[in-house]
One Martini backbone bead per residue (centre of mass of N, CA, C, O) as a GRO file, in nm:
protein
   99
    1ARG     BB    1  -5.435  -4.498  -0.037
    2GLU     BB    2  -5.749  -4.366   0.106
    3ASP     BB    3  -5.901  -4.187   0.223
    4LEU     BB    4  -6.205  -4.151   0.441
    5ASN     BB    5  -6.517  -3.996   0.391
    6ILE     BB    6  -6.752  -3.932   0.667
    7HIS     BB    7  -7.121  -3.912   0.722
    8CYS     BB    8  -7.327  -3.916   1.003
    9LYS     BB    9  -7.707  -3.940   1.041
   10SER     BB   10  -8.022  -3.833   1.154
   11LYS     BB   11  -8.324  -3.676   1.217
   12ASP     BB   12  -8.160  -3.556   1.510
   13ASP     BB   13  -7.841  -3.632   1.416
   14ASP     BB   14  -7.524  -3.479   1.350
   15LEU     BB   15  -7.210  -3.619   1.324
   16GLY     BB   16  -7.035  -3.531   1.102
   17PRO     BB   17  -6.712  -3.517   0.945
   18HIS     BB   18  -6.503  -3.757   0.874
   19VAL     BB   19  -6.169  -3.916   0.889
   20LEU     BB   20  -6.026  -4.218   0.744
   21HIS     BB   21  -5.787  -4.425   0.772
   22ILE     BB   22  -5.623  -4.699   0.764
   23ASN     BB   23  -5.787  -4.894   1.040
   24GLN     BB   24  -6.003  -4.744   1.106
   25TYR     BB   25  -6.303  -4.604   1.323
   26PHE     BB   26  -6.637  -4.552   1.350
   27ARG     BB   27  -6.877  -4.446   1.612
   28ILE     BB   28  -7.201  -4.557   1.719
   29THR     BB   29  -7.426  -4.440   1.988
   30PHE     BB   30  -7.758  -4.573   2.076
   31GLN     BB   31  -8.130  -4.555   2.125
   32PRO     BB   32  -8.374  -4.685   2.043
   33ASN     BB   33  -8.676  -4.604   1.906
   34PHE     BB   34  -8.982  -4.753   1.968
   35PHE     BB   35  -9.216  -4.556   1.857
   36PHE     BB   36  -9.024  -4.431   1.582
   37GLY     BB   37  -8.768  -4.514   1.531
   38THR     BB   38  -8.424  -4.578   1.381
   39LEU     BB   39  -8.202  -4.390   1.171
   40PHE     BB   40  -7.888  -4.430   0.977
   41PHE     BB   41  -7.680  -4.219   0.788
   42CYS     BB   42  -7.434  -4.250   0.514
   43SER     BB   43  -7.128  -4.116   0.366
   44PHE     BB   44  -6.904  -4.207   0.123
   45GLN     BB   45  -6.524  -4.108   0.060
   46TRP     BB   46  -6.289  -4.128  -0.167
   47GLY     BB   47  -6.120  -3.887  -0.151
   48ASN     BB   48  -6.246  -3.747  -0.488
   49GLY     BB   49  -6.452  -3.937  -0.544
   50PRO     BB   50  -6.734  -4.087  -0.508
   51LEU     BB   51  -7.074  -4.058  -0.371
   52PHE     BB   52  -7.187  -4.254  -0.116
   53HIS     BB   53  -7.479  -4.476   0.037
   54PHE     BB   54  -7.626  -4.534   0.344
   55ASP     BB   55  -7.777  -4.751   0.575
   56VAL     BB   56  -7.656  -4.855   0.893
   57TYR     BB   57  -7.971  -4.794   1.079
   58ASP     BB   58  -8.247  -5.000   1.075
   59GLN     BB   59  -8.487  -5.092   1.279
   60ASN     BB   60  -8.699  -5.252   1.065
   61THR     BB   61  -8.421  -5.451   0.994
   62ASP     BB   62  -8.170  -5.432   1.263
   63TYR     BB   63  -8.205  -5.547   1.481
   64TYR     BB   64  -8.206  -5.837   1.509
   65LYS     BB   65  -7.916  -5.873   1.316
   66CYS     BB   66  -7.699  -5.695   1.576
   67ASP     BB   67  -7.689  -5.753   1.856
   68ALA     BB   68  -7.643  -5.418   1.939
   69ASP     BB   69  -7.352  -5.436   1.719
   70CYS     BB   70  -7.279  -5.299   1.470
   71LYS     BB   71  -7.053  -5.412   1.197
   72TRP     BB   72  -6.876  -5.244   0.968
   73TYR     BB   73  -6.708  -5.301   0.630
   74VAL     BB   74  -6.569  -5.062   0.426
   75HIS     BB   75  -6.584  -5.067   0.069
   76LYS     BB   76  -6.620  -4.989  -0.273
   77ASN     BB   77  -6.832  -5.214  -0.314
   78GLY     BB   78  -6.934  -5.207  -0.020
   79PRO     BB   79  -7.080  -5.301   0.261
   80CYS     BB   80  -7.021  -5.510   0.571
   81ARG     BB   81  -7.150  -5.786   0.764
   82ASN     BB   82  -7.242  -5.958   1.084
   83GLU     BB   83  -7.533  -6.149   1.072
   84LEU     BB   84  -7.775  -6.250   1.236
   85GLN     BB   85  -7.966  -6.553   1.288
   86ASP     BB   86  -8.208  -6.810   1.385
   87ASN     BB   87  -7.951  -6.979   1.500
   88SER     BB   88  -7.737  -6.796   1.630
   89SER     BB   89  -7.561  -6.719   1.418
   90TYR     BB   90  -7.321  -6.584   1.151
   91VAL     BB   91  -7.336  -6.377   0.862
   92HIS     BB   92  -7.172  -6.271   0.576
   93LYS     BB   93  -7.290  -5.940   0.429
   94CYS     BB   94  -7.329  -5.782   0.155
   95TYR     BB   95  -7.373  -5.462  -0.012
   96PRO     BB   96  -7.486  -5.226  -0.203
   97TRP     BB   97  -7.514  -4.911  -0.301
   98LYS     BB   98  -7.672  -4.657  -0.322
   99GLN     BB   99  -7.828  -4.421  -0.560
   0.00000   0.00000   0.00000
């Protein structure tokens, strides 16, 4: 299996490039900005393969979906996470990569 190259940033913070081996994780910790919103986006690349992009946290859409703890599981076909529903239960959702 190939290593995963990841690079995450927001408007204000560049978290730099990281290399994840199988079963490793990368954690982003922050406080949402309630006046201007918070957006973190990352690029993902396995080995020398194609570069994929995804918004890992958009305050406008994610604030109530992850209960302040958004855990993404990244796969070659797209990122997945458990999202909080209106009835306080979780559902597993996967998303396509951004073009």
